N, CA, C and O atoms as a Tinker XYZ file with bonds, in Angstrom:
   300  protein
     1  N     17.095000    8.407000    0.277000    73     2
     2  CA    18.279000    8.172000   -0.511000    64     1     3
     3  C     19.542000    8.668000    0.201000    63     2     4     5
     4  O     19.550000    9.812000    0.654000    81     3
     5  N     20.538000    7.923000    0.316000    73     3     6
     6  CA    21.749000    8.344000    0.928000    64     5     7
     7  C     22.741000    8.847000   -0.154000    63     6     8     9
     8  O     23.031000    8.111000   -1.097000    81     7
     9  N     23.222000    9.993000   -0.040000    73     7    10
    10  CA    24.207000   10.556000   -0.978000    64     9    11
    11  C     25.162000   11.423000   -0.301000    63    10    12    13
    12  O     24.866000   11.972000    0.760000    81    11
    13  N     26.365000   11.582000   -0.900000    73    11    14
    14  CA    27.364000   12.565000   -0.387000    64    13    15
    15  C     27.074000   13.903000   -0.923000    63    14    16    17
    16  O     27.758000   14.848000   -0.531000    81    15
    17  N     26.065000   14.096000   -1.839000    73    15    18
    18  CA    25.837000   15.338000   -2.533000    64    17    19
    19  C     24.374000   15.796000   -2.366000    63    18    20    21
    20  O     23.700000   16.091000   -3.353000    81    19
    21  N     23.894000   15.852000   -1.120000    73    19    22
    22  CA    22.483000   16.224000   -1.044000    64    21    23
    23  C     22.176000   17.635000   -1.579000    63    22    24    25
    24  O     21.101000   17.848000   -2.142000    81    23
    25  N     23.082000   18.589000   -1.419000    73    23    26
    26  CA    22.856000   19.929000   -1.788000    64    25    27
    27  C     22.720000   19.982000   -3.328000    63    26    28    29
    28  O     21.910000   20.747000   -3.852000    81    27
    29  N     23.480000   19.203000   -4.012000    73    27    30
    30  CA    23.446000   19.200000   -5.466000    64    29    31
    31  C     22.109000   18.630000   -5.974000    63    30    32    33
    32  O     21.523000   19.144000   -6.927000    81    31
    33  N     21.644000   17.563000   -5.318000    73    31    34
    34  CA    20.377000   16.992000   -5.724000    64    33    35
    35  C     19.232000   17.978000   -5.424000    63    34    36    37
    36  O     18.305000   18.104000   -6.224000    81    35
    37  N     19.287000   18.645000   -4.329000    73    35    38
    38  CA    18.236000   19.647000   -3.959000    64    37    39
    39  C     18.253000   20.758000   -4.970000    63    38    40    41
    40  O     17.189000   21.148000   -5.449000    81    39
    41  N     19.405000   21.289000   -5.321000    73    39    42
    42  CA    19.531000   22.337000   -6.277000    64    41    43
    43  C     18.972000   21.927000   -7.646000    63    42    44    45
    44  O     18.263000   22.677000   -8.316000    81    43
    45  N     19.335000   20.684000   -8.024000    73    43    46
    46  CA    18.775000   20.155000   -9.316000    64    45    47
    47  C     17.239000   20.208000   -9.278000    63    46    48    49
    48  O     16.579000   20.687000  -10.201000    81    47
    49  N     16.690000   19.674000   -8.124000    73    47    50
    50  CA    15.191000   19.656000   -8.051000    64    49    51
    51  C     14.564000   21.023000   -8.070000    63    50    52    53
    52  O     13.471000   21.186000   -8.612000    81    51
    53  N     15.214000   22.007000   -7.498000    73    51    54
    54  CA    14.639000   23.346000   -7.445000    64    53    55
    55  C     14.756000   23.954000   -8.880000    63    54    56    57
    56  O     13.915000   24.752000   -9.293000    81    55
    57  N     15.834000   23.549000   -9.630000    73    55    58
    58  CA    15.884000   24.037000  -11.063000    64    57    59
    59  C     14.728000   23.399000  -11.913000    63    58    60    61
    60  O     14.140000   24.048000  -12.779000    81    59
    61  N     14.453000   22.164000  -11.634000    73    59    62
    62  CA    13.349000   21.492000  -12.376000    64    61    63
    63  C     12.063000   22.263000  -11.995000    63    62    64    65
    64  O     11.279000   22.587000  -12.887000    81    63
    65  N     11.831000   22.553000  -10.769000    73    63    66
    66  CA    10.626000   23.273000  -10.381000    64    65    67
    67  C     10.581000   24.663000  -10.967000    63    66    68    69
    68  O      9.511000   25.113000  -11.378000    81    67
    69  N     11.691000   25.354000  -11.022000    73    67    70
    70  CA    11.720000   26.662000  -11.699000    64    69    71
    71  C     11.318000   26.637000  -13.193000    63    70    72    73
    72  O     10.506000   27.439000  -13.655000    81    71
    73  N     11.904000   25.713000  -13.897000    73    71    74
    74  CA    11.602000   25.599000  -15.325000    64    73    75
    75  C     10.201000   25.023000  -15.548000    63    74    76    77
    76  O      9.562000   25.353000  -16.548000    81    75
    77  N      9.740000   24.227000  -14.703000    73    75    78
    78  CA     8.357000   23.690000  -14.812000    64    77    79
    79  C      7.342000   24.821000  -14.645000    63    78    80    81
    80  O      6.388000   24.939000  -15.415000    81    79
    81  N      7.573000   25.662000  -13.608000    73    79    82
    82  CA     6.682000   26.782000  -13.332000    64    81    83
    83  C      6.774000   27.784000  -14.469000    63    82    84    85
    84  O      5.746000   28.293000  -14.914000    81    83
    85  N      7.983000   28.085000  -14.956000    73    83    86
    86  CA     8.204000   28.938000  -16.088000    64    85    87
    87  C      7.427000   28.495000  -17.354000    63    86    88    89
    88  O      6.969000   29.314000  -18.150000    81    87
    89  N      7.309000   27.200000  -17.491000    73    87    90
    90  CA     6.548000   26.569000  -18.565000    64    89    91
    91  C      5.046000   26.635000  -18.331000    63    90    92    93
    92  O      4.268000   26.370000  -19.247000    81    91
    93  N      4.615000   26.994000  -17.086000    73    91    94
    94  CA     3.247000   27.062000  -16.742000    64    93    95
    95  C      2.548000   25.703000  -16.467000    63    94    96    97
    96  O      1.345000   25.527000  -16.661000    81    95
    97  N      3.359000   24.803000  -16.023000    73    95    98
    98  CA     2.786000   23.434000  -15.810000    64    97    99
    99  C      2.677000   23.183000  -14.321000    63    98   100   101
   100  O      3.542000   23.606000  -13.553000    81    99
   101  N      1.605000   22.488000  -13.898000    73    99   102
   102  CA     1.482000   22.020000  -12.545000    64   101   103
   103  C      2.393000   20.808000  -12.400000    63   102   104   105
   104  O      2.962000   20.335000  -13.385000    81   103
   105  N      2.534000   20.306000  -11.186000    73   103   106
   106  CA     3.334000   19.051000  -11.004000    64   105   107
   107  C      2.559000   17.922000  -11.633000    63   106   108   109
   108  O      3.151000   16.988000  -12.174000    81   107
   109  N      1.245000   17.990000  -11.574000    73   107   110
   110  CA     0.533000   16.845000  -12.134000    64   109   111
   111  C      0.595000   16.815000  -13.633000    63   110   112   113
   112  O      0.684000   15.730000  -14.209000    81   111
   113  N      0.552000   17.965000  -14.309000    73   111   114
   114  CA     0.610000   18.037000  -15.782000    64   113   115
   115  C      2.091000   17.567000  -16.153000    63   114   116   117
   116  O      2.242000   16.755000  -17.066000    81   115
   117  N      3.116000   18.045000  -15.491000    73   115   118
   118  CA     4.485000   17.703000  -15.764000    64   117   119
   119  C      4.691000   16.222000  -15.603000    63   118   120   121
   120  O      5.296000   15.579000  -16.461000    81   119
   121  N      4.189000   15.666000  -14.503000    73   119   122
   122  CA     4.340000   14.292000  -14.202000    64   121   123
   123  C      3.699000   13.426000  -15.352000    63   122   124   125
   124  O      4.258000   12.406000  -15.753000    81   123
   125  N      2.575000   13.846000  -15.833000    73   123   126
   126  CA     1.849000   13.148000  -16.921000    64   125   127
   127  C      2.785000   13.188000  -18.192000    63   126   128   129
   128  O      2.956000   12.178000  -18.874000    81   127
   129  N      3.323000   14.270000  -18.453000    73   127   130
   130  CA     4.161000   14.477000  -19.725000    64   129   131
   131  C      5.454000   13.633000  -19.669000    63   130   132   133
   132  O      5.961000   13.199000  -20.704000    81   131
   133  N      5.993000   13.402000  -18.415000    73   131   134
   134  CA     7.212000   12.593000  -18.369000    64   133   135
   135  C      6.900000   11.191000  -17.995000    63   134   136   137
   136  O      7.829000   10.407000  -17.799000    81   135
   137  N      5.695000   10.825000  -17.884000    73   135   138
   138  CA     5.272000    9.435000  -17.612000    64   137   139
   139  C      5.599000    8.986000  -16.136000    63   138   140   141
   140  O      5.928000    7.828000  -15.881000    81   139
   141  N      5.495000    9.910000  -15.240000    73   139   142
   142  CA     5.712000    9.609000  -13.856000    64   141   143
   143  C      4.512000   10.078000  -12.986000    63   142   144   145
   144  O      3.572000   10.699000  -13.482000    81   143
   145  N      4.582000    9.760000  -11.695000    73   143   146
   146  CA     3.557000   10.188000  -10.801000    64   145   147
   147  C      3.724000   11.600000  -10.303000    63   146   148   149
   148  O      4.817000   12.158000  -10.385000    81   147
   149  N      2.635000   12.205000   -9.774000    73   147   150
   150  CA     2.782000   13.488000   -9.156000    64   149   151
   151  C      3.735000   13.402000   -7.994000    63   150   152   153
   152  O      4.556000   14.302000   -7.814000    81   151
   153  N      3.660000   12.355000   -7.197000    73   151   154
   154  CA     4.483000   12.231000   -5.973000    64   153   155
   155  C      5.993000   12.132000   -6.357000    63   154   156   157
   156  O      6.843000   12.629000   -5.618000    81   155
   157  N      6.314000   11.511000   -7.474000    73   155   158
   158  CA     7.666000   11.435000   -7.992000    64   157   159
   159  C      8.171000   12.891000   -8.245000    63   158   160   161
   160  O      9.258000   13.247000   -7.790000    81   159
   161  N      7.419000   13.690000   -8.937000    73   159   162
   162  CA     7.826000   15.041000   -9.189000    64   161   163
   163  C      7.927000   15.829000   -7.848000    63   162   164   165
   164  O      8.865000   16.611000   -7.696000    81   163
   165  N      7.048000   15.663000   -6.925000    73   163   166
   166  CA     7.133000   16.340000   -5.686000    64   165   167
   167  C      8.404000   15.992000   -4.912000    63   166   168   169
   168  O      9.044000   16.839000   -4.289000    81   167
   169  N      8.733000   14.712000   -4.983000    73   167   170
   170  CA    10.060000   14.277000   -4.326000    64   169   171
   171  C     11.270000   14.960000   -4.950000    63   170   172   173
   172  O     12.172000   15.410000   -4.243000    81   171
   173  N     11.286000   15.037000   -6.284000    73   171   174
   174  CA    12.413000   15.730000   -6.943000    64   173   175
   175  C     12.499000   17.187000   -6.570000    63   174   176   177
   176  O     13.585000   17.734000   -6.380000    81   175
   177  N     11.376000   17.793000   -6.469000    73   175   178
   178  CA    11.348000   19.275000   -6.246000    64   177   179
   179  C     11.416000   19.618000   -4.710000    63   178   180   181
   180  O     11.424000   20.796000   -4.353000    81   179
   181  N     11.461000   18.666000   -3.878000    73   179   182
   182  CA    11.513000   18.943000   -2.455000    64   181   183
   183  C     12.755000   19.750000   -2.072000    63   182   184   185
   184  O     13.849000   19.344000   -2.464000    81   183
   185  N     12.670000   20.862000   -1.337000    73   183   186
   186  CA    13.757000   21.648000   -0.939000    64   185   187
   187  C     14.491000   21.098000    0.253000    63   186   188   189
   188  O     15.508000   21.651000    0.669000    81   187
   189  N     13.989000   20.018000    0.808000    73   187   190
   190  CA    14.585000   19.469000    2.085000    64   189   191
   191  C     15.012000   18.017000    1.954000    63   190   192   193
   192  O     15.459000   17.411000    2.928000    81   191
   193  N     14.879000   17.451000    0.751000    73   191   194
   194  CA    15.165000   16.011000    0.637000    64   193   195
   195  C     15.871000   15.744000   -0.701000    63   194   196   197
   196  O     15.411000   16.201000   -1.747000    81   195
   197  N     16.995000   15.001000   -0.664000    73   195   198
   198  CA    17.743000   14.648000   -1.842000    64   197   199
   199  C     17.050000   13.427000   -2.513000    63   198   200   201
   200  O     16.868000   12.374000   -1.902000    81   199
   201  N     16.678000   13.626000   -3.792000    73   199   202
   202  CA    16.027000   12.531000   -4.553000    64   201   203
   203  C     16.619000   12.538000   -5.991000    63   202   204   205
   204  O     16.521000   13.550000   -6.686000    81   203
   205  N     17.208000   11.455000   -6.420000    73   203   206
   206  CA    17.820000   11.404000   -7.746000    64   205   207
   207  C     16.891000   10.809000   -8.774000    63   206   208   209
   208  O     15.907000   10.147000   -8.444000    81   207
   209  N     17.231000   11.066000  -10.069000    73   207   210
   210  CA    16.526000   10.554000  -11.171000    64   209   211
   211  C     17.426000    9.872000  -12.117000    63   210   212   213
   212  O     18.621000   10.166000  -12.107000    81   211
   213  N     16.947000    8.952000  -12.967000    73   211   214
   214  CA    17.797000    8.344000  -13.908000    64   213   215
   215  C     18.043000    9.328000  -15.084000    63   214   216   217
   216  O     17.329000   10.315000  -15.263000    81   215
   217  N     19.052000    9.014000  -15.843000    73   215   218
   218  CA    19.338000    9.870000  -16.981000    64   217   219
   219  C     18.260000    9.797000  -17.947000    63   218   220   221
   220  O     18.020000   10.809000  -18.606000    81   219
   221  N     17.580000    8.751000  -18.127000    73   219   222
   222  CA    16.482000    8.658000  -19.063000    64   221   223
   223  C     15.393000    9.612000  -18.665000    63   222   224   225
   224  O     14.843000   10.291000  -19.532000    81   223
   225  N     15.049000    9.701000  -17.387000    73   223   226
   226  CA    14.077000   10.574000  -16.914000    64   225   227
   227  C     14.521000   11.994000  -16.985000    63   226   228   229
   228  O     13.719000   12.869000  -17.309000    81   227
   229  N     15.804000   12.271000  -16.686000    73   227   230
   230  CA    16.308000   13.565000  -16.800000    64   229   231
   231  C     16.225000   14.168000  -18.279000    63   230   232   233
   232  O     15.916000   15.339000  -18.499000    81   231
   233  N     16.526000   13.262000  -19.232000    73   231   234
   234  CA    16.481000   13.664000  -20.647000    64   233   235
   235  C     14.966000   13.940000  -21.034000    63   234   236   237
   236  O     14.660000   14.878000  -21.770000    81   235
   237  N     14.102000   13.123000  -20.527000    73   235   238
   238  CA    12.658000   13.346000  -20.819000    64   237   239
   239  C     12.180000   14.656000  -20.242000    63   238   240   241
   240  O     11.444000   15.395000  -20.897000    81   239
   241  N     12.604000   14.962000  -18.980000    73   239   242
   242  CA    12.268000   16.184000  -18.342000    64   241   243
   243  C     12.690000   17.389000  -19.070000    63   242   244   245
   244  O     11.923000   18.334000  -19.254000    81   243
   245  N     13.980000   17.361000  -19.512000    73   243   246
   246  CA    14.488000   18.566000  -20.343000    64   245   247
   247  C     13.740000   18.678000  -21.661000    63   246   248   249
   248  O     13.510000   19.787000  -22.143000    81   247
   249  N     13.361000   17.569000  -22.246000    73   247   250
   250  CA    12.636000   17.604000  -23.471000    64   249   251
   251  C     11.263000   18.321000  -23.250000    63   250   252   253
   252  O     10.887000   19.241000  -23.977000    81   251
   253  N     10.561000   17.850000  -22.229000    73   251   254
   254  CA     9.263000   18.462000  -21.962000    64   253   255
   255  C      9.411000   19.930000  -21.565000    63   254   256   257
   256  O      8.602000   20.759000  -21.982000    81   255
   257  N     10.434000   20.271000  -20.764000    73   255   258
   258  CA    10.620000   21.642000  -20.368000    64   257   259
   259  C     11.294000   22.442000  -21.462000    63   258   260   261
   260  O     11.436000   23.655000  -21.306000    81   259
   261  N     11.697000   21.864000  -22.507000    73   259   262
   262  CA    12.364000   22.553000  -23.635000    64   261   263
   263  C     13.518000   23.410000  -23.212000    63   262   264   265
   264  O     13.630000   24.574000  -23.596000    81   263
   265  N     14.391000   22.807000  -22.398000    73   263   266
   266  CA    15.698000   23.404000  -21.958000    64   265   267
   267  C     16.786000   22.388000  -22.109000    63   266   268   269
   268  O     16.530000   21.189000  -21.999000    81   267
   269  N     18.027000   22.839000  -22.366000    73   267   270
   270  CA    19.106000   21.874000  -22.406000    64   269   271
   271  C     19.388000   21.334000  -21.027000    63   270   272   273
   272  O     19.099000   22.004000  -20.035000    81   271
   273  N     19.951000   20.130000  -20.933000    73   271   274
   274  CA    20.261000   19.493000  -19.681000    64   273   275
   275  C     21.150000   20.408000  -18.825000    63   274   276   277
   276  O     20.993000   20.485000  -17.607000    81   275
   277  N     22.024000   21.052000  -19.445000    73   275   278
   278  CA    23.000000   21.924000  -18.639000    64   277   279
   279  C     22.279000   22.965000  -17.817000    63   278   280   281
   280  O     22.819000   23.395000  -16.798000    81   279
   281  N     21.075000   23.401000  -18.202000    73   279   282
   282  CA    20.325000   24.382000  -17.485000    64   281   283
   283  C     19.925000   23.864000  -16.086000    63   282   284   285
   284  O     19.755000   24.659000  -15.162000    81   283
   285  N     19.780000   22.577000  -15.935000    73   283   286
   286  CA    19.421000   22.005000  -14.660000    64   285   287
   287  C     20.568000   21.936000  -13.675000    63   286   288   289
   288  O     20.405000   21.647000  -12.490000    81   287
   289  N     21.809000   22.234000  -14.262000    73   287   290
   290  CA    22.991000   22.132000  -13.339000    64   289   291
   291  C     23.681000   23.468000  -13.228000    63   290   292   293
   292  O     24.641000   23.578000  -12.465000    81   291
   293  N     23.233000   24.532000  -13.972000    73   291   294
   294  CA    23.810000   25.839000  -13.882000    64   293   295
   295  C     23.643000   26.437000  -12.460000    63   294   296   297
   296  O     22.635000   26.154000  -11.813000    81   295
   297  N     24.561000   27.223000  -11.973000    73   295   298
   298  CA    24.450000   27.873000  -10.678000    64   297   299
   299  C     23.786000   29.233000  -10.889000    63   298   300
   300  O     23.582000   29.975000   -9.928000    81   299
């Protein structure tokens, strides 16, 4: 994915990873709960690759993680 904001995408993915681990979920379990594949979650959480998600998926992720959307963008 080509973007002008790779650092923001990566930071977002690392926040997802942080809250997923805090919730005690594996990538596989999280993927199942959001209706996506394990590889999709791995791409989001990659610290070296920018990968975006739809707003629909983002809202589902925050619902499963039980955090407000803003938490995925806080510094």
